[in-house]
Amino acid sequence: MNRIQAILTINTDNLPENFQEIVKEEQEFIAKWKQEGILEHFFLRQTKNGAVLIFKDIDEEKSKELMETLPLYKLKISVEYLKLIKQY
């Protein structure tokens, strides 16, 4: 089973005033993807400067397209994509 892991790092030094609204909007995207079955896992980073998303049943190109639609993507410092093979 193939998976795509996306590691999003955002700039927390200059958060916009409406950051909490952006986070709520972000949560709606995540919930929709989970419901659609394309997001297997979602983790917030302990440092609170990003998240780790694990997509399933889509390719890397599609995962990049989806990530670019996230409201927090505009605050990104970087996004790393890793192709994974689920063993268990």
PDB file of C-alpha atoms in Angstrom:
ATOM      1  CA  MET A   1       0.000   0.000   0.000  1.00  0.00           C
ATOM      2  CA  ASN A   2       1.554   3.255  -1.120  1.00  0.00           C
ATOM      3  CA  ARG A   3       1.330   6.439   0.925  1.00  0.00           C
ATOM      4  CA  ILE A   4       2.543  10.008   0.546  1.00  0.00           C
ATOM      5  CA  GLN A   5       3.780  11.818   3.629  1.00  0.00           C
ATOM      6  CA  ALA A   6       3.709  15.606   3.462  1.00  0.00           C
ATOM      7  CA  ILE A   7       5.616  17.547   6.118  1.00  0.00           C
ATOM      8  CA  LEU A   8       4.473  21.165   6.274  1.00  0.00           C
ATOM      9  CA  THR A   9       6.532  23.782   8.110  1.00  0.00           C
ATOM     10  CA  ILE A  10       5.011  27.233   8.560  1.00  0.00           C
ATOM     11  CA  ASN A  11       6.448  30.601   9.559  1.00  0.00           C
ATOM     12  CA  THR A  12       5.257  31.199  13.123  1.00  0.00           C
ATOM     13  CA  ASP A  13       7.219  34.447  13.513  1.00  0.00           C
ATOM     14  CA  ASN A  14       4.722  36.545  11.549  1.00  0.00           C
ATOM     15  CA  LEU A  15       1.285  35.034  12.021  1.00  0.00           C
ATOM     16  CA  PRO A  16      -1.597  37.063  10.565  1.00  0.00           C
ATOM     17  CA  GLU A  17      -4.220  38.567  12.863  1.00  0.00           C
ATOM     18  CA  ASN A  18      -6.845  36.148  11.550  1.00  0.00           C
ATOM     19  CA  PHE A  19      -4.694  33.086  12.291  1.00  0.00           C
ATOM     20  CA  GLN A  20      -7.400  31.364  14.367  1.00  0.00           C
ATOM     21  CA  GLU A  21      -9.864  31.735  11.477  1.00  0.00           C
ATOM     22  CA  ILE A  22      -7.299  30.217   9.125  1.00  0.00           C
ATOM     23  CA  VAL A  23      -6.836  27.276  11.504  1.00  0.00           C
ATOM     24  CA  LYS A  24     -10.607  26.645  11.590  1.00  0.00           C
ATOM     25  CA  GLU A  25     -10.732  26.720   7.799  1.00  0.00           C
ATOM     26  CA  GLU A  26      -7.749  24.350   7.693  1.00  0.00           C
ATOM     27  CA  GLN A  27      -9.569  21.897   9.958  1.00  0.00           C
ATOM     28  CA  GLU A  28     -12.486  21.832   7.512  1.00  0.00           C
ATOM     29  CA  PHE A  29     -10.136  20.797   4.680  1.00  0.00           C
ATOM     30  CA  ILE A  30      -8.596  18.072   6.844  1.00  0.00           C
ATOM     31  CA  ALA A  31     -12.003  16.723   7.922  1.00  0.00           C
ATOM     32  CA  LYS A  32     -13.198  16.643   4.296  1.00  0.00           C
ATOM     33  CA  TRP A  33     -10.125  14.733   3.121  1.00  0.00           C
ATOM     34  CA  LYS A  34     -10.483  12.281   6.000  1.00  0.00           C
ATOM     35  CA  GLN A  35     -14.145  11.733   5.104  1.00  0.00           C
ATOM     36  CA  GLU A  36     -13.235  11.228   1.433  1.00  0.00           C
ATOM     37  CA  GLY A  37     -10.734   8.577   2.469  1.00  0.00           C
ATOM     38  CA  ILE A  38      -7.647  10.230   0.962  1.00  0.00           C
ATOM     39  CA  LEU A  39      -6.127  11.328   4.281  1.00  0.00           C
ATOM     40  CA  GLU A  40      -5.049   8.492   6.529  1.00  0.00           C
ATOM     41  CA  HIS A  41      -3.346  10.433   9.329  1.00  0.00           C
ATOM     42  CA  PHE A  42      -2.877  14.025  10.434  1.00  0.00           C
ATOM     43  CA  PHE A  43      -0.354  15.028  13.088  1.00  0.00           C
ATOM     44  CA  LEU A  44       0.453  18.437  14.523  1.00  0.00           C
ATOM     45  CA  ARG A  45       4.128  18.935  15.160  1.00  0.00           C
ATOM     46  CA  GLN A  46       5.146  19.307  18.808  1.00  0.00           C
ATOM     47  CA  THR A  47       6.957  22.519  17.922  1.00  0.00           C
ATOM     48  CA  LYS A  48       3.602  23.925  16.692  1.00  0.00           C
ATOM     49  CA  ASN A  49       5.206  25.103  13.476  1.00  0.00           C
ATOM     50  CA  GLY A  50       3.481  22.716  11.122  1.00  0.00           C
ATOM     51  CA  ALA A  51       1.919  19.356  10.514  1.00  0.00           C
ATOM     52  CA  VAL A  52       2.482  15.938   9.010  1.00  0.00           C
ATOM     53  CA  LEU A  53      -0.170  14.532   6.690  1.00  0.00           C
ATOM     54  CA  ILE A  54      -0.259  10.993   5.339  1.00  0.00           C
ATOM     55  CA  PHE A  55      -2.279  10.608   2.165  1.00  0.00           C
ATOM     56  CA  LYS A  56      -3.450   7.293   0.752  1.00  0.00           C
ATOM     57  CA  ASP A  57      -4.712   6.145  -2.631  1.00  0.00           C
ATOM     58  CA  ILE A  58      -3.376   9.240  -4.432  1.00  0.00           C
ATOM     59  CA  ASP A  59      -0.061   9.954  -6.140  1.00  0.00           C
ATOM     60  CA  GLU A  60       2.544  12.550  -5.172  1.00  0.00           C
ATOM     61  CA  GLU A  61       1.371  15.044  -7.785  1.00  0.00           C
ATOM     62  CA  LYS A  62      -2.198  14.956  -6.431  1.00  0.00           C
ATOM     63  CA  SER A  63      -0.942  15.332  -2.859  1.00  0.00           C
ATOM     64  CA  LYS A  64       1.006  18.448  -3.914  1.00  0.00           C
ATOM     65  CA  GLU A  65      -2.098  19.891  -5.568  1.00  0.00           C
ATOM     66  CA  LEU A  66      -4.134  19.268  -2.414  1.00  0.00           C
ATOM     67  CA  MET A  67      -1.488  20.749  -0.118  1.00  0.00           C
ATOM     68  CA  GLU A  68      -1.427  23.944  -2.172  1.00  0.00           C
ATOM     69  CA  THR A  69      -5.138  24.438  -1.438  1.00  0.00           C
ATOM     70  CA  LEU A  70      -4.657  24.435   2.346  1.00  0.00           C
ATOM     71  CA  PRO A  71      -5.173  27.830   3.996  1.00  0.00           C
ATOM     72  CA  LEU A  72      -1.934  27.453   6.007  1.00  0.00           C
ATOM     73  CA  TYR A  73       0.036  26.702   2.838  1.00  0.00           C
ATOM     74  CA  LYS A  74       0.335  30.474   2.311  1.00  0.00           C
ATOM     75  CA  LEU A  75       2.417  30.631   5.517  1.00  0.00           C
ATOM     76  CA  LYS A  76       4.735  27.794   4.527  1.00  0.00           C
ATOM     77  CA  ILE A  77       8.465  27.819   4.898  1.00  0.00           C
ATOM     78  CA  SER A  78       8.742  24.388   3.305  1.00  0.00           C
ATOM     79  CA  VAL A  79       6.886  21.224   2.381  1.00  0.00           C
ATOM     80  CA  GLU A  80       8.644  17.882   2.075  1.00  0.00           C
ATOM     81  CA  TYR A  81       7.065  14.902   0.333  1.00  0.00           C
ATOM     82  CA  LEU A  82       8.063  11.317   1.002  1.00  0.00           C
ATOM     83  CA  LYS A  83       6.792   8.264  -0.841  1.00  0.00           C
ATOM     84  CA  LEU A  84       6.091   5.475   1.627  1.00  0.00           C
ATOM     85  CA  ILE A  85       5.126   1.820   1.404  1.00  0.00           C
ATOM     86  CA  LYS A  86       2.893   0.699   4.278  1.00  0.00           C
ATOM     87  CA  GLN A  87       3.963  -2.669   5.687  1.00  0.00           C
ATOM     88  CA  TYR A  88       1.473  -3.132   8.564  1.00  0.00           C
TER      89      TYR A  88
END
